[in-house]
mmCIF file of N, CA and C in Angstrom:
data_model
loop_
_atom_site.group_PDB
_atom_site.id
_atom_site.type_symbol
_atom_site.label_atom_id
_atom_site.label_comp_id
_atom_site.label_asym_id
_atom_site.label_seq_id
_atom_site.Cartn_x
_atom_site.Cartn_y
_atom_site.Cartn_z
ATOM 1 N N UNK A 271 14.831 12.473 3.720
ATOM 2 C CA UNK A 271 14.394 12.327 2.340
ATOM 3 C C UNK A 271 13.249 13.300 2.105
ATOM 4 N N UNK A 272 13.249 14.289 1.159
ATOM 5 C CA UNK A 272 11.999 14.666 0.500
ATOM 6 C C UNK A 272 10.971 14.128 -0.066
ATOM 7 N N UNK A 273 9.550 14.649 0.426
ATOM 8 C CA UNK A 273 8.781 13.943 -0.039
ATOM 9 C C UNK A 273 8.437 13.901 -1.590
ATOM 10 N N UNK A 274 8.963 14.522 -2.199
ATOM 11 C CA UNK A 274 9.253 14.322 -3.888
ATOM 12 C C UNK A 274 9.756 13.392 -4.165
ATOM 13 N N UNK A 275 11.334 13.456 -3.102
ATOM 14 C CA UNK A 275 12.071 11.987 -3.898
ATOM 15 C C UNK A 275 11.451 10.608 -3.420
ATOM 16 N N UNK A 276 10.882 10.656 -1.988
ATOM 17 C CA UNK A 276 9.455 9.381 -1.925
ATOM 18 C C UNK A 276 8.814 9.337 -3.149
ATOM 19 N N UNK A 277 8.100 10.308 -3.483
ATOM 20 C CA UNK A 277 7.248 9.729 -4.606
ATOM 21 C C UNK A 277 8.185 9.073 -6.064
ATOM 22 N N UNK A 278 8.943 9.881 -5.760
ATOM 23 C CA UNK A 278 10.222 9.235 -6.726
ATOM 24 C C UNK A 278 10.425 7.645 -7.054
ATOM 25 N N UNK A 279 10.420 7.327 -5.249
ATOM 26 C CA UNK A 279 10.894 5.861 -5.105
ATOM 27 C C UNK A 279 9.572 4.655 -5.409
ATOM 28 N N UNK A 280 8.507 5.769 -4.585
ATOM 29 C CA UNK A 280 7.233 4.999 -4.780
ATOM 30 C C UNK A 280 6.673 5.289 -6.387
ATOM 31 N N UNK A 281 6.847 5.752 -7.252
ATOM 32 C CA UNK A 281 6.369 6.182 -8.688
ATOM 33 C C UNK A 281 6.610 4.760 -9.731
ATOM 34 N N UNK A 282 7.299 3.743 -9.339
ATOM 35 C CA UNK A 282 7.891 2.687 -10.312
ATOM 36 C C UNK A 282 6.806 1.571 -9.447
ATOM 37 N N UNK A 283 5.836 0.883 -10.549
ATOM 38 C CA UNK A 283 5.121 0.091 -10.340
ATOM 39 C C UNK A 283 5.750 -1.587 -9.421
ATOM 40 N N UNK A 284 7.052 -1.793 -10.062
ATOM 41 C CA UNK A 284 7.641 -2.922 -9.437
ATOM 42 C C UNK A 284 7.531 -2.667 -7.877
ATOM 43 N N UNK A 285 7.964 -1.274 -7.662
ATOM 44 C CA UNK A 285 8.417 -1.167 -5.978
ATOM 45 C C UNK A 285 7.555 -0.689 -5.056
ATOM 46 N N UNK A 286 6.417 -0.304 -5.796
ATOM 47 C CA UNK A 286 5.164 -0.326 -5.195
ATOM 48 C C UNK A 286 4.936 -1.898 -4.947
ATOM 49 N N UNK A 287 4.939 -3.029 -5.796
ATOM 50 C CA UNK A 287 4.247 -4.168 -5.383
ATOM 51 C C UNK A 287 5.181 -4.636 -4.787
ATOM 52 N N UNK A 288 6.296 -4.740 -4.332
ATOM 53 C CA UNK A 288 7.386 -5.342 -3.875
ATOM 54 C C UNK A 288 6.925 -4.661 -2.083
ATOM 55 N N UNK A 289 6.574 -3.301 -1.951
ATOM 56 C CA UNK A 289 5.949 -2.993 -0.904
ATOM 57 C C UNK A 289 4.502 -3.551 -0.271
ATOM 58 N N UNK A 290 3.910 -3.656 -1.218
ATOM 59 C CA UNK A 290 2.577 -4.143 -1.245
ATOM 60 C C UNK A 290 2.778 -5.833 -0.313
ATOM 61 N N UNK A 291 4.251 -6.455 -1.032
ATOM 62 C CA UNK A 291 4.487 -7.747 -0.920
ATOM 63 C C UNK A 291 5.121 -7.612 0.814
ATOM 64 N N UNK A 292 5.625 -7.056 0.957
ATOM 65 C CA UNK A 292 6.625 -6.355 2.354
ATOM 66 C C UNK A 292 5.246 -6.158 3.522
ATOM 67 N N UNK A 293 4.132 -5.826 3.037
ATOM 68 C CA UNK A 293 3.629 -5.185 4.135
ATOM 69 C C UNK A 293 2.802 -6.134 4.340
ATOM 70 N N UNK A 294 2.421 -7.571 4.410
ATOM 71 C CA UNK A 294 1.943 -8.819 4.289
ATOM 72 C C UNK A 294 3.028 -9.181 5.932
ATOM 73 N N UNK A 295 4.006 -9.131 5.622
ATOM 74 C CA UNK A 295 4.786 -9.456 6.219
ATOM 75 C C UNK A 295 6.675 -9.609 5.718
ATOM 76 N N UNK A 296 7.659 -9.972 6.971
ATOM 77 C CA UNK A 296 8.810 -10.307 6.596
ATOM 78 C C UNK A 296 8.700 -10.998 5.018
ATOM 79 N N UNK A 297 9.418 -11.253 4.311
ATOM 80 C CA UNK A 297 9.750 -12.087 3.275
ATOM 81 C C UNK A 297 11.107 -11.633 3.275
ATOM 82 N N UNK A 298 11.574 -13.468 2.383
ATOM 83 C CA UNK A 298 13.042 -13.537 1.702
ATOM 84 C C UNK A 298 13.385 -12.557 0.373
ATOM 85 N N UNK A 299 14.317 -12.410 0.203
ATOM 86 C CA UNK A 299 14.687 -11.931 -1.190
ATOM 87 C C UNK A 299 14.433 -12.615 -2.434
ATOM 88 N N UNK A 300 14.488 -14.206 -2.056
ATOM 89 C CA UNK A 300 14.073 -15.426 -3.004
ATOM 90 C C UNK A 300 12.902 -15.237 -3.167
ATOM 91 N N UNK A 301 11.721 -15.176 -2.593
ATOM 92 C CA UNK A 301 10.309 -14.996 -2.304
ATOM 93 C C UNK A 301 10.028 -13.983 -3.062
ATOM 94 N N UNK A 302 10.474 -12.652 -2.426
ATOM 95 C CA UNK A 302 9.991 -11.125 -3.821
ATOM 96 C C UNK A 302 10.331 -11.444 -4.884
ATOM 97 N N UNK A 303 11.602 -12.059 -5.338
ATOM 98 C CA UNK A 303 12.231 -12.475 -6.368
ATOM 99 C C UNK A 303 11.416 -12.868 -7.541
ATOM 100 N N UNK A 304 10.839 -14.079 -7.114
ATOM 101 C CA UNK A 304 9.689 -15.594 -7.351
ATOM 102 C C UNK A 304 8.275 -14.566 -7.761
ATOM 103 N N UNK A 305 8.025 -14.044 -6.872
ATOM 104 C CA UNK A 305 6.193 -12.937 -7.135
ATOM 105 C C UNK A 305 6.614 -12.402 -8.192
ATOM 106 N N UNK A 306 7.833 -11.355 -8.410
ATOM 107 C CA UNK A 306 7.810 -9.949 -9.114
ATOM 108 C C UNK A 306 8.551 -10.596 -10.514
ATOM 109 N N UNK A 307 9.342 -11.610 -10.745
ATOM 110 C CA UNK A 307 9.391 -12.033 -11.825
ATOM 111 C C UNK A 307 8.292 -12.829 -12.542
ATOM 112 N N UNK A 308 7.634 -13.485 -12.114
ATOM 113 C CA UNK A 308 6.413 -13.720 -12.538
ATOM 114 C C UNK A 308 5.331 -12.925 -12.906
ATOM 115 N N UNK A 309 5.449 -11.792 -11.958
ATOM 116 C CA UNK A 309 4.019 -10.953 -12.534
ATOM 117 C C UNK A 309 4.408 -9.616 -13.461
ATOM 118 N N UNK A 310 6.133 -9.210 -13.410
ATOM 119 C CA UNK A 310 6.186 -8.461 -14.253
ATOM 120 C C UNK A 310 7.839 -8.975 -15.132
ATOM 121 N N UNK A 311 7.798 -10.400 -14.818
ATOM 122 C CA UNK A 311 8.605 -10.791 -16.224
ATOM 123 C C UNK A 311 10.536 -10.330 -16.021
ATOM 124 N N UNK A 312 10.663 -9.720 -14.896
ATOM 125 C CA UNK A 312 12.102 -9.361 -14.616
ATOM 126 C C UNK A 312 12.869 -9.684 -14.455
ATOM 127 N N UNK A 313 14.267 -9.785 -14.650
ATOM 128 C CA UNK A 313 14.692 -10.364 -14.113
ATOM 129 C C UNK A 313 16.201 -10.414 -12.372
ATOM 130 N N UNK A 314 16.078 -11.771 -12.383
ATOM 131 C CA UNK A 314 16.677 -11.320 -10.615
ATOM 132 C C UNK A 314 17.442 -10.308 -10.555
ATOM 133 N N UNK A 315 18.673 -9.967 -11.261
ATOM 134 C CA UNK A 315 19.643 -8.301 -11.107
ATOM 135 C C UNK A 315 18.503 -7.904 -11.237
ATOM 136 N N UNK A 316 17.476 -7.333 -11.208
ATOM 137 C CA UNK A 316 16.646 -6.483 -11.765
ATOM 138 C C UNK A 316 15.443 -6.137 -10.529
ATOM 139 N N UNK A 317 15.322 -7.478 -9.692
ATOM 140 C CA UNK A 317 14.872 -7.435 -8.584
ATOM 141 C C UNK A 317 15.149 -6.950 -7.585
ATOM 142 N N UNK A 318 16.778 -7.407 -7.425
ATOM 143 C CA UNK A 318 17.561 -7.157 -6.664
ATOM 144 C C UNK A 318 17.782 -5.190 -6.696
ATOM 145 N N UNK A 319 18.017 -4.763 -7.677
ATOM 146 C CA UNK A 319 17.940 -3.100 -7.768
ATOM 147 C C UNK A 319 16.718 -2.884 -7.019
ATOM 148 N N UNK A 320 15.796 -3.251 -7.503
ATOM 149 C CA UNK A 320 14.406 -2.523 -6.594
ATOM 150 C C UNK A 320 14.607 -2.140 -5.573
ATOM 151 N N UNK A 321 15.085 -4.147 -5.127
ATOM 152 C CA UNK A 321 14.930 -4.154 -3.173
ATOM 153 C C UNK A 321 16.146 -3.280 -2.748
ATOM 154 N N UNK A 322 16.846 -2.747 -3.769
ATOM 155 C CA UNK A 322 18.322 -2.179 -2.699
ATOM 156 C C UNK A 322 17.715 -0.835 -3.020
ATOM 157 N N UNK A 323 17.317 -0.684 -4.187
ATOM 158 C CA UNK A 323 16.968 1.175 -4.149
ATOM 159 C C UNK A 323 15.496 1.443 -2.661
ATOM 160 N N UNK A 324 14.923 0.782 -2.639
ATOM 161 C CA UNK A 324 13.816 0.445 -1.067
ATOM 162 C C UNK A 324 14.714 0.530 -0.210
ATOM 163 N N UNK A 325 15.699 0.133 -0.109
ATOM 164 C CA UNK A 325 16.641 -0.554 1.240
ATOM 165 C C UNK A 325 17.214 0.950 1.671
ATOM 166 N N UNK A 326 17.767 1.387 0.633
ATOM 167 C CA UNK A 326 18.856 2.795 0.289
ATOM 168 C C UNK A 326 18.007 3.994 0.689
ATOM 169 N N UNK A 327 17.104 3.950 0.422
ATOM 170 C CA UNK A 327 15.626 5.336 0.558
ATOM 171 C C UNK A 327 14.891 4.899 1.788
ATOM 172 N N UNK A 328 15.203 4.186 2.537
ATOM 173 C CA UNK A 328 14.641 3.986 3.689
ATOM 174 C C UNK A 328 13.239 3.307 3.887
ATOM 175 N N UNK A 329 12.760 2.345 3.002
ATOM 176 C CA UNK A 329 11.712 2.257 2.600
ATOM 177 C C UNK A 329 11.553 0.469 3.028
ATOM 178 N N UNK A 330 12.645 0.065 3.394
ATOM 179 C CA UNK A 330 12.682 -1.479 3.466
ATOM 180 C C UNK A 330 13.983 -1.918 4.162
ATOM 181 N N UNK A 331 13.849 -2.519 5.160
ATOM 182 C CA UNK A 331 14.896 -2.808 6.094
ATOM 183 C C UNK A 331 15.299 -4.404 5.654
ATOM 184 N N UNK A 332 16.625 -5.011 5.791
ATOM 185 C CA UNK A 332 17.293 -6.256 5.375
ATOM 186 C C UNK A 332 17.620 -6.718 6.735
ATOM 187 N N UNK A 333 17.737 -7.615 7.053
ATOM 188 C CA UNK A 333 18.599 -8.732 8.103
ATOM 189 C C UNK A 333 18.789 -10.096 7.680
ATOM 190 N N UNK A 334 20.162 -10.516 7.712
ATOM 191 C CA UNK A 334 20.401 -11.743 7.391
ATOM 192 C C UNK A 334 20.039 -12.865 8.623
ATOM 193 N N UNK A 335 19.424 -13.901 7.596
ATOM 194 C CA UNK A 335 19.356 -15.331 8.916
ATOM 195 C C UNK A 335 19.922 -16.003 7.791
ATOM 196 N N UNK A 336 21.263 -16.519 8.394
ATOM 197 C CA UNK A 336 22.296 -17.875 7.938
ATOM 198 C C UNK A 336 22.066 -17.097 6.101
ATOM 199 N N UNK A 337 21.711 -18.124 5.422
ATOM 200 C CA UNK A 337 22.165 -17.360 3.447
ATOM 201 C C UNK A 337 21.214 -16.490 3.330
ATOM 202 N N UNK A 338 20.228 -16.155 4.011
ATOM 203 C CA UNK A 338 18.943 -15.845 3.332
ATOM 204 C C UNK A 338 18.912 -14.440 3.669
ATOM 205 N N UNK A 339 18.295 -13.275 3.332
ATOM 206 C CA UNK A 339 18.323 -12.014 3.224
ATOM 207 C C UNK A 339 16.462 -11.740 3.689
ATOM 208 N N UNK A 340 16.725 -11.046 4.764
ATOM 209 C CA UNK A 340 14.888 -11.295 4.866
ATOM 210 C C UNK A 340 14.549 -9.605 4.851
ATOM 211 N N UNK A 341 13.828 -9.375 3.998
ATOM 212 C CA UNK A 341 13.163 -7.624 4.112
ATOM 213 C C UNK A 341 11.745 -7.598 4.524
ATOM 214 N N UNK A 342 11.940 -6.201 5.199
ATOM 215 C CA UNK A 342 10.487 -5.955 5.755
ATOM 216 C C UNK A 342 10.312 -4.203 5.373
ATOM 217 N N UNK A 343 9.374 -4.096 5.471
ATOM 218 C CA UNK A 343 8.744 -2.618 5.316
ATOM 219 C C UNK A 343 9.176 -1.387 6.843
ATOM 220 N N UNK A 344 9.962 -0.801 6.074
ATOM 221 C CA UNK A 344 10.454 0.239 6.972
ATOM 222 C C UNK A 344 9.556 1.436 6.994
ATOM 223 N N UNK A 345 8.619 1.540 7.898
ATOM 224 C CA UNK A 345 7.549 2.593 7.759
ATOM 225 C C UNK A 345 7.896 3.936 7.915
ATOM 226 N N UNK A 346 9.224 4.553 8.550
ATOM 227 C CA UNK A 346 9.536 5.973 8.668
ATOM 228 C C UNK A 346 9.229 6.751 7.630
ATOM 229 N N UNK A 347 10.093 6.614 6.093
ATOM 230 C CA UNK A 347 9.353 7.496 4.791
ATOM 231 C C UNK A 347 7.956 7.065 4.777
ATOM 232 N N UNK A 348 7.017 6.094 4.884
ATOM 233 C CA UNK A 348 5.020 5.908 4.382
ATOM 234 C C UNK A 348 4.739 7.119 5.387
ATOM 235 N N UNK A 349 5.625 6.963 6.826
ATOM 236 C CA UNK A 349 4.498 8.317 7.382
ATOM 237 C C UNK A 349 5.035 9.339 6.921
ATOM 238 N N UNK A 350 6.271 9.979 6.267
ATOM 239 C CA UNK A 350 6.121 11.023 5.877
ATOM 240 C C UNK A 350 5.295 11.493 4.751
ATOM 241 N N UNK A 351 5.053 10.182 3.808
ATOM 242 C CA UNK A 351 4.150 10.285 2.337
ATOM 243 C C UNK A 351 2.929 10.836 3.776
ATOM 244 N N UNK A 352 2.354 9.764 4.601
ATOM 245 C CA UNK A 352 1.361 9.984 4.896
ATOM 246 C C UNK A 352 1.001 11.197 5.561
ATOM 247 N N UNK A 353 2.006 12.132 6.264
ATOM 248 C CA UNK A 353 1.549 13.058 6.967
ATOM 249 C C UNK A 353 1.627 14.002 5.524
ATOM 250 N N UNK A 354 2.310 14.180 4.627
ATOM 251 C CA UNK A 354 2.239 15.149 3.308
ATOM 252 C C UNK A 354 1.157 14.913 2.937
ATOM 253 N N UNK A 355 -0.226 13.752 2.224
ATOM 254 C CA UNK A 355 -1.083 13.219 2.123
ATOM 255 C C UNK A 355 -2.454 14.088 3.160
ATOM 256 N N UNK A 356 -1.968 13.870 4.315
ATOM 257 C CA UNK A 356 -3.202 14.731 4.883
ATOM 258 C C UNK A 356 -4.109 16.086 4.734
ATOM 259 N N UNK A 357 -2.687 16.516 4.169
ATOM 260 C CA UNK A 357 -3.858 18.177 3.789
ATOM 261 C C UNK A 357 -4.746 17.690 2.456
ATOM 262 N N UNK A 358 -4.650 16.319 2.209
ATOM 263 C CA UNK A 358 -5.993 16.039 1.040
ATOM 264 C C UNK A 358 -7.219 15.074 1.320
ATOM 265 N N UNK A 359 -6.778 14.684 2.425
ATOM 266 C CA UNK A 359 -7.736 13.739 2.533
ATOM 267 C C UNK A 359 -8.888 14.307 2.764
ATOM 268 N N UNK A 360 -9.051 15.487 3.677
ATOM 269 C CA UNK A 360 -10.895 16.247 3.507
ATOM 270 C C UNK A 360 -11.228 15.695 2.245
ATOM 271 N N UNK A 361 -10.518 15.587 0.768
ATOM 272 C CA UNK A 361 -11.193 15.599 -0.247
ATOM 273 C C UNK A 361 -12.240 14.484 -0.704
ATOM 274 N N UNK A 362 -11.249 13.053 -0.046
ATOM 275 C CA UNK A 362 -12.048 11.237 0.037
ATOM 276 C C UNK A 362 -12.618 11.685 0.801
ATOM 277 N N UNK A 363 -12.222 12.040 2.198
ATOM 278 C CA UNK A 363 -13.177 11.880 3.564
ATOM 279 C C UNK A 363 -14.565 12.186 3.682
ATOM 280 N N UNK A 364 -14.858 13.308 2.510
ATOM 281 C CA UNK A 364 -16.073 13.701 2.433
ATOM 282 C C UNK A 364 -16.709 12.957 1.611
ATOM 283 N N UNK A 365 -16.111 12.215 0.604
ATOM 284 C CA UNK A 365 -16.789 11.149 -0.669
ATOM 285 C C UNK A 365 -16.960 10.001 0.252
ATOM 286 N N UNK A 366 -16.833 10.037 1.385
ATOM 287 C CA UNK A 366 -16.377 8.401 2.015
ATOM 288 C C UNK A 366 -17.549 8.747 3.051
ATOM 289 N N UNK A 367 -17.852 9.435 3.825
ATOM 290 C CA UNK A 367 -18.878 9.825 4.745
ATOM 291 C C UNK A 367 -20.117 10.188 3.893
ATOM 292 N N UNK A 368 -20.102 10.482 2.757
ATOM 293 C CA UNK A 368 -21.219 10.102 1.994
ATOM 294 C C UNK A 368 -21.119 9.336 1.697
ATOM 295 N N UNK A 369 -20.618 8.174 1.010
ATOM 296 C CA UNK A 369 -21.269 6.568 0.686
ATOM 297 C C UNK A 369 -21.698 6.149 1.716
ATOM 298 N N UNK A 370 -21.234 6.251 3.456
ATOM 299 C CA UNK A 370 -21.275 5.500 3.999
ATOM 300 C C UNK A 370 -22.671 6.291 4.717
ATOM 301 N N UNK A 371 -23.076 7.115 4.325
ATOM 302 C CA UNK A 371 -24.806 7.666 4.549
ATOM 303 C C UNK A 371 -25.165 7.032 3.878
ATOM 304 N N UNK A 372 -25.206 6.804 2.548
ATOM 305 C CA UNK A 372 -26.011 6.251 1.436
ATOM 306 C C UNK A 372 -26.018 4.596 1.430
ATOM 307 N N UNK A 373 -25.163 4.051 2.129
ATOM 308 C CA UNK A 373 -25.198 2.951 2.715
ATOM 309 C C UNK A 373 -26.460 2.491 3.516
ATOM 310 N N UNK A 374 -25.582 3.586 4.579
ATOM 311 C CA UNK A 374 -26.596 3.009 5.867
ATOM 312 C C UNK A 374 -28.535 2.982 5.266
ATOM 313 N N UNK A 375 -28.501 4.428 4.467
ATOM 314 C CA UNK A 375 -30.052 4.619 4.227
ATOM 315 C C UNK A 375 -30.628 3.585 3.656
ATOM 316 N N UNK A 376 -29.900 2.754 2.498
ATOM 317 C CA UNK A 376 -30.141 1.600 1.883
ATOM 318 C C UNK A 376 -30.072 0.224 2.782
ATOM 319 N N UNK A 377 -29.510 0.272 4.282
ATOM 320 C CA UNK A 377 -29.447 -0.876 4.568
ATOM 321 C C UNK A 377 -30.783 -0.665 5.926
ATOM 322 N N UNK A 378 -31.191 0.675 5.733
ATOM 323 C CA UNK A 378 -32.560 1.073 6.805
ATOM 324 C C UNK A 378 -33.934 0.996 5.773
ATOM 325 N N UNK A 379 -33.669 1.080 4.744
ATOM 326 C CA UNK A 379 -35.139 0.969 3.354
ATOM 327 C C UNK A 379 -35.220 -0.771 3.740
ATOM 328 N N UNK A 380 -33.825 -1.328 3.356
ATOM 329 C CA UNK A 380 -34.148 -2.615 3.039
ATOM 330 C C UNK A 380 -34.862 -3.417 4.156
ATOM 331 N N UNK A 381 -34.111 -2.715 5.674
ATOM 332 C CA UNK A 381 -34.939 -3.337 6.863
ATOM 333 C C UNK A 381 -36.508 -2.885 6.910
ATOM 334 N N UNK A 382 -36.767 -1.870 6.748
ATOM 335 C CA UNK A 382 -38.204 -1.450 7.036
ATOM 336 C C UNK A 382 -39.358 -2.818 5.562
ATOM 337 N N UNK A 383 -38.428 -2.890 4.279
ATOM 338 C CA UNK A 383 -39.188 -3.367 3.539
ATOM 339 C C UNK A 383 -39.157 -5.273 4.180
ATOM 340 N N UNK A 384 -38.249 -5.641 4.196
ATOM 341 C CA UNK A 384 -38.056 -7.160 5.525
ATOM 342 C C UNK A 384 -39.248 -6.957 6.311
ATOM 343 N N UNK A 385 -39.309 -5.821 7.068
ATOM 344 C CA UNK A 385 -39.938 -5.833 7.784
ATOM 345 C C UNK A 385 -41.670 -6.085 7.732
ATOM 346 N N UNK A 386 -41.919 -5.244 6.413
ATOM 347 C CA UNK A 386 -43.032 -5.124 5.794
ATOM 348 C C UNK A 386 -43.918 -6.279 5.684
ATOM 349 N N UNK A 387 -43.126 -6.920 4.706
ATOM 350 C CA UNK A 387 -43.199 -8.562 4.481
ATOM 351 C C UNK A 387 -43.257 -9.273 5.284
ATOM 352 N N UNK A 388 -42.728 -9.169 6.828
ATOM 353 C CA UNK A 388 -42.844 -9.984 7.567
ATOM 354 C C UNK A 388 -43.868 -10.017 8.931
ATOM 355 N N UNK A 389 -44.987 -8.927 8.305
ATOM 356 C CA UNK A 389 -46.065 -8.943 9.022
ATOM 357 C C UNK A 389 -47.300 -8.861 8.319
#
């Protein structure tokens, strides 16, 4: 799969949370069903497309136990999003190693002022 047509698959808000719901753990088809009609009003044919277009793009694996249909998160396409993704991350990584200076300095002011007070 190209990583275009990933973003393709991942670009539709339902199948992002239906992943979101997957990566928690196994779940039934009844279960995604139950979340994603409730929070975006759909209905089951409608669910059911998601989880098979996930299933079809490699994005979500099925196994039956007895009636029930159980999906889980097939990680092979996330690492390809994720290794395509890397030539950007310098861009957070550097916003992220600065908060987490500006952190620490604020959590070394606040000790020295504790400290102050407590002599």
């Amino acid at each position: 799969m190209g990583i275009v047509h990933a973003f393709d698959v991942l670009g539709d808000p339902v199948r992002r949370r239906i992943l979101e719901l997957l990566a928690e753990g196994e779940r039934s088809s009844g279960d995604v069903t139950a979340v994603i009609q409730q929070e975006f009003g759909i209905s089951q044919p409608a669910v059911s497309q998601h989880l098979r277009v996930l299933r079809d793009n490699g994005f979500a694996s099925v196994r039956a136990q007895g009636t029930r249909r159980l999906y889980a998160v097939d990680p092979g396409p996330l690492q390809e999003v994720d290794l395509w993704l890397e030539r950007f991350r310098r861009f957070w990584d550097q916003r992220l190693d600065a908060l987490a200076t500006e952190l620490a300095r604020g959590r070394r002011e606040r000790r020295i002022k504790d400290d102050t007070k407590d002599a």
